[in-house]
Tab-separated table of C-alpha atoms and ligand atoms in Angstrom:
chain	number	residue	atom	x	y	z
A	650	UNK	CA	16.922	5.166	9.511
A	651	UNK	CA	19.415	6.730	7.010
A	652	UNK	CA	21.938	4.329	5.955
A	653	UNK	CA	25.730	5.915	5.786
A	654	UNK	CA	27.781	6.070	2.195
A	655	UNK	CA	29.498	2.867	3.439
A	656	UNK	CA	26.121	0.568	3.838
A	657	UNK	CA	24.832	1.557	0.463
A	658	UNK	CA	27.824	1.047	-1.290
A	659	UNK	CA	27.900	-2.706	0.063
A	660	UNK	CA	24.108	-2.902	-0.616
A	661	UNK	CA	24.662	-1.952	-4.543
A	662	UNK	CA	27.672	-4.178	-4.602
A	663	UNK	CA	25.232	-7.330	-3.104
A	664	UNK	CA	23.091	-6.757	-5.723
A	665	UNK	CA	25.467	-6.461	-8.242
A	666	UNK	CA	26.820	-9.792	-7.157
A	667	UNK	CA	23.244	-10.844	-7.456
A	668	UNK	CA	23.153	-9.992	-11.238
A	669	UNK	CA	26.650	-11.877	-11.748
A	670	UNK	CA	24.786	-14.897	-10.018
A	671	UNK	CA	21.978	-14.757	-12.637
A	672	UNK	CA	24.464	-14.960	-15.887
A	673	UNK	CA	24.812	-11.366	-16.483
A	674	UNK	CA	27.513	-9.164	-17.304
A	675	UNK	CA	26.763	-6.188	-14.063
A	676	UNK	CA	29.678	-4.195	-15.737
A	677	UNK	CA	27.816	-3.734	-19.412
A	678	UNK	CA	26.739	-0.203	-20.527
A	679	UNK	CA	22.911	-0.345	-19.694
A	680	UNK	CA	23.878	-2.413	-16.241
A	681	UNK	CA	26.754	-1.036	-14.893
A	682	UNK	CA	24.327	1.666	-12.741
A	683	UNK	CA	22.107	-0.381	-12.414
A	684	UNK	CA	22.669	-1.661	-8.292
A	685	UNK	CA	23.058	2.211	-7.827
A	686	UNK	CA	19.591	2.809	-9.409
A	687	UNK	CA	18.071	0.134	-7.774
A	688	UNK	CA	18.885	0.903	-4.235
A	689	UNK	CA	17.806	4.357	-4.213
A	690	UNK	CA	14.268	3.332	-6.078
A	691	UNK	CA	13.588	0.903	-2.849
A	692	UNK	CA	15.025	3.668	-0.155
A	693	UNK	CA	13.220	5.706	-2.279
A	694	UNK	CA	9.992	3.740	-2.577
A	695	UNK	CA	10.472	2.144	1.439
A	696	UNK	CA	11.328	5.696	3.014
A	697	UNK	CA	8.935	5.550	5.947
A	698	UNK	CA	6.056	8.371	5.721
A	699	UNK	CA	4.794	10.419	8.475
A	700	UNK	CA	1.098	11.372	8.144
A	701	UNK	CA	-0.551	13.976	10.752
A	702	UNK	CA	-3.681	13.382	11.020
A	703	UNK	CA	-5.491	16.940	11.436
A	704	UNK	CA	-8.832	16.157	12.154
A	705	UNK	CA	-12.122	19.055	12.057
A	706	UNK	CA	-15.314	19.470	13.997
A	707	UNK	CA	-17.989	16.944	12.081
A	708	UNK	CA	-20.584	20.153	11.891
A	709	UNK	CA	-23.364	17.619	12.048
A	710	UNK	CA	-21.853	15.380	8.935
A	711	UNK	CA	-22.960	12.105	9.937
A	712	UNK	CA	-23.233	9.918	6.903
A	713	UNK	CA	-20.979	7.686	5.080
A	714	UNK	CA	-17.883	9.229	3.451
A	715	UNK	CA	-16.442	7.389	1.122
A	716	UNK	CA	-13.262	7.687	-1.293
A	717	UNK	CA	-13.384	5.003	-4.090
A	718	UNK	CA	-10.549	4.062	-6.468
A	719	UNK	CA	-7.316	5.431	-5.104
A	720	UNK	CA	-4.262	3.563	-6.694
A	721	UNK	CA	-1.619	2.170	-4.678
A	722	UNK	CA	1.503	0.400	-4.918
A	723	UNK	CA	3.246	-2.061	-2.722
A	724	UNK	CA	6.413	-4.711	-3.028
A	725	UNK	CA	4.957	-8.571	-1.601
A	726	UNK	CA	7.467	-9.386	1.413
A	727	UNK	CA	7.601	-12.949	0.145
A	728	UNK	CA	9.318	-11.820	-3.632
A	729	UNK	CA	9.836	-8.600	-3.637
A	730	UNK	CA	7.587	-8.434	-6.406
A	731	UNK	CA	4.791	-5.460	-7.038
A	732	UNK	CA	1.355	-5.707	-6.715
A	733	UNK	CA	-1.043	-3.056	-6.820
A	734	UNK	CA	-4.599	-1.649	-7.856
A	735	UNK	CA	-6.954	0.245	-6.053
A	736	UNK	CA	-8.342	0.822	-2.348
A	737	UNK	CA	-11.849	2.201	-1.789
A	738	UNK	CA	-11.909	3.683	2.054
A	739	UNK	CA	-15.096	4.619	3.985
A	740	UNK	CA	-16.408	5.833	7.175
A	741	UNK	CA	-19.238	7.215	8.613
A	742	UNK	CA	-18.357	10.049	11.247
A	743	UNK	CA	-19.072	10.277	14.826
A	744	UNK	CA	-18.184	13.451	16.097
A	745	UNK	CA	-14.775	14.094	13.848
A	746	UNK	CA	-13.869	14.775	9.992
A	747	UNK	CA	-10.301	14.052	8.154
A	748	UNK	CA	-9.195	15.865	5.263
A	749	UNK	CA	-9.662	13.896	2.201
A	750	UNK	CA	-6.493	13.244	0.971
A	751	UNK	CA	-5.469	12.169	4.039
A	752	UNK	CA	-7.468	8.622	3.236
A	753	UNK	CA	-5.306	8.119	0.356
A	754	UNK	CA	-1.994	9.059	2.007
A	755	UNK	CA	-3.012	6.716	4.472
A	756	UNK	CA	-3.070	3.921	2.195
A	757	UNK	CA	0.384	5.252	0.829
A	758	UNK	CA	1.749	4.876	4.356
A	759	UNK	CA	0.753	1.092	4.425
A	760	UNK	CA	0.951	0.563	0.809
A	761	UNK	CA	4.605	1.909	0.418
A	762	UNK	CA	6.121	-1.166	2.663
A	763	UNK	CA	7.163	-4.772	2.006
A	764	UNK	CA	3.670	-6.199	2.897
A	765	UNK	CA	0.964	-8.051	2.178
A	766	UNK	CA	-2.349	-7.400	0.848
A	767	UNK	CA	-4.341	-8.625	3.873
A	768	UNK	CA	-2.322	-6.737	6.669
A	769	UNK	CA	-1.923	-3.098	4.715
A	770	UNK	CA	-6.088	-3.370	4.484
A	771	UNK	CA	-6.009	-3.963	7.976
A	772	UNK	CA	-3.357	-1.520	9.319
A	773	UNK	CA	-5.070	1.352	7.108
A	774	UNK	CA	-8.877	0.251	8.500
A	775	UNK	CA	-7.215	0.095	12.362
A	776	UNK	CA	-5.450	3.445	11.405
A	777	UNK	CA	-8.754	5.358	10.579
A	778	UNK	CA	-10.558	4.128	13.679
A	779	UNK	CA	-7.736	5.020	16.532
A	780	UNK	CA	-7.207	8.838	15.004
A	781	UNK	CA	-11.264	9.762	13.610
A	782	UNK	CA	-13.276	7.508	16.618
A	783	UNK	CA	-15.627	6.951	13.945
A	784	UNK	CA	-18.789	5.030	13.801
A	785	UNK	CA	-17.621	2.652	11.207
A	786	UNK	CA	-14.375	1.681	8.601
A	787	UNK	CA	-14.222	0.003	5.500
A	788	UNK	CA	-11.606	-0.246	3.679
A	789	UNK	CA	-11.572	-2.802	0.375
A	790	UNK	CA	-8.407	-3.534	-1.682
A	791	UNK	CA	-8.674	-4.960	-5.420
A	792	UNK	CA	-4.616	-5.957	-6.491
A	793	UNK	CA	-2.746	-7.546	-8.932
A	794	UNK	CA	0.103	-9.096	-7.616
A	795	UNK	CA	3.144	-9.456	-10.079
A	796	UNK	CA	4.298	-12.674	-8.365
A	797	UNK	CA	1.332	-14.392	-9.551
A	798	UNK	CA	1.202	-13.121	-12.816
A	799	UNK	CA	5.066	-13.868	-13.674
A	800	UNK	CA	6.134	-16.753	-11.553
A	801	UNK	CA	4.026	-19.329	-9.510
A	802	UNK	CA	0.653	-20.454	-11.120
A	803	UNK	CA	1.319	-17.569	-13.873
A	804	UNK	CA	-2.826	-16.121	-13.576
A	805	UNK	CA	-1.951	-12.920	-15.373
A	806	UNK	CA	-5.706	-11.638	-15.263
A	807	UNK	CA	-6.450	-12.665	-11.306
A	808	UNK	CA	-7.445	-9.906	-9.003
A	809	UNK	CA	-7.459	-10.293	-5.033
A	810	UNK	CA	-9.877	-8.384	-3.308
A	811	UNK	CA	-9.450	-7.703	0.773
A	812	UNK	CA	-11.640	-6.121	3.095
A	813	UNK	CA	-11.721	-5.082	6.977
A	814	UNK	CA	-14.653	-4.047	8.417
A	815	UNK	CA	-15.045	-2.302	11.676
A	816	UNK	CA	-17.915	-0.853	13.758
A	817	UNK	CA	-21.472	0.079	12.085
A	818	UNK	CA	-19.987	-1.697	8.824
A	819	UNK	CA	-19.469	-5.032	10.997
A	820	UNK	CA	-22.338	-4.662	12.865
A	821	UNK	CA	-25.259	-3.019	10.437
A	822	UNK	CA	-25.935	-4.832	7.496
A	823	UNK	CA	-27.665	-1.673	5.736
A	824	UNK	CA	-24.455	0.778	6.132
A	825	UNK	CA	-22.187	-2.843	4.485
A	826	UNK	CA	-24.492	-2.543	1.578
A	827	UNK	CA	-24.852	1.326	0.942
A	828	UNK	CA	-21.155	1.210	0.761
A	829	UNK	CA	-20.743	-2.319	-1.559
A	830	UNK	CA	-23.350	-0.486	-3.321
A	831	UNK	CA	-20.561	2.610	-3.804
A	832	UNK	CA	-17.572	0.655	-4.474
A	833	UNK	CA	-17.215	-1.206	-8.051
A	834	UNK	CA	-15.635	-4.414	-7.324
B	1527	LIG	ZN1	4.727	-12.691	-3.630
């Protein structure tokens, strides 16, 4: 949904007011822009994505493919706060193949949301099985998340790792470990 002039002018001037409420001077050189700036980085960074999801004829490829270490970013719903670090995506075809990069756009399309790490490892797992009908999914997410690090319980070095399973990778305890044994986690 675009927003008109109007509703972004009252959204910079909220968080201007927000800035007042912390102690600082909004109206200062290096602040004055700043509600402008930050508006258009979140429409910029929450502008929903469309992904089409052009699938080809398997030709017989019927083994595990697997894309490890593709960096994403994502705001925590809870503080608005980033978190982020890398998704490893697999599955093993059953009659259909994606093109590559579509696996990391597809974590883009969850990532780039006000989320949380256990649904966007879901959503992107769910994703992959409704448009490729695959044999199997897996999809693992290793994050920081900034909220932890600078607030809370302050664990600055703490990773959180998700996973979502579905199909052979559920079911078949050999294809779970030929792809643990793939991913560095
Ligand atoms: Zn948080």
């Amino acid at each position: 949904m675009e927003s008109t002039l109007t509703e972004r002018s009252t959204a910079e001037e909220h968080f201007r007011a927000i800035l007042e409420h912390l102690g600082q001077d909004s109206y200062r050189e290096g602040l004055k822009d700043t509600p402008k700036r930050y508006i258009a980085f979140l429409e910029e960074f929450l502008k929903p994505k469309s992904l089409n999801f052009t699938t080809f004829d398997a030709e017989g490829a019927d083994e595990m493919v697997i894309q490890t270490n593709i960096p994403f970013y994502s705001l925590c719903e809870h503080h608005i706060a980033p978190f982020f670090g890398f998704a490893n995506v697999a599955y093993i075809p059953d009659t259909r193949i994606v093109g590559l990069s579509k696996l990391a756009r597809c974590v883009d399309l969850y990532a780039n949301r006000l989320q949380n790490q256990e649904r966007i490892t879901t959503q992107i797992a769910e994703r992959l099985q409704k448009e490729l009908e695959p044999k199997g999914v897996a999809v693992t997410m290793k994050a920081q998340h900034l909220c932890m690090c600078m607030r809370g319980v302050k664990k600055h070095d703490t990773w959180t790792t998700t996973s979502k399973m579905l199909g052979a990778f559920k079911e078949d305890q050999k294809a779970r470990s030929e792809f643990m044994a793939f991913i560095s986690i």
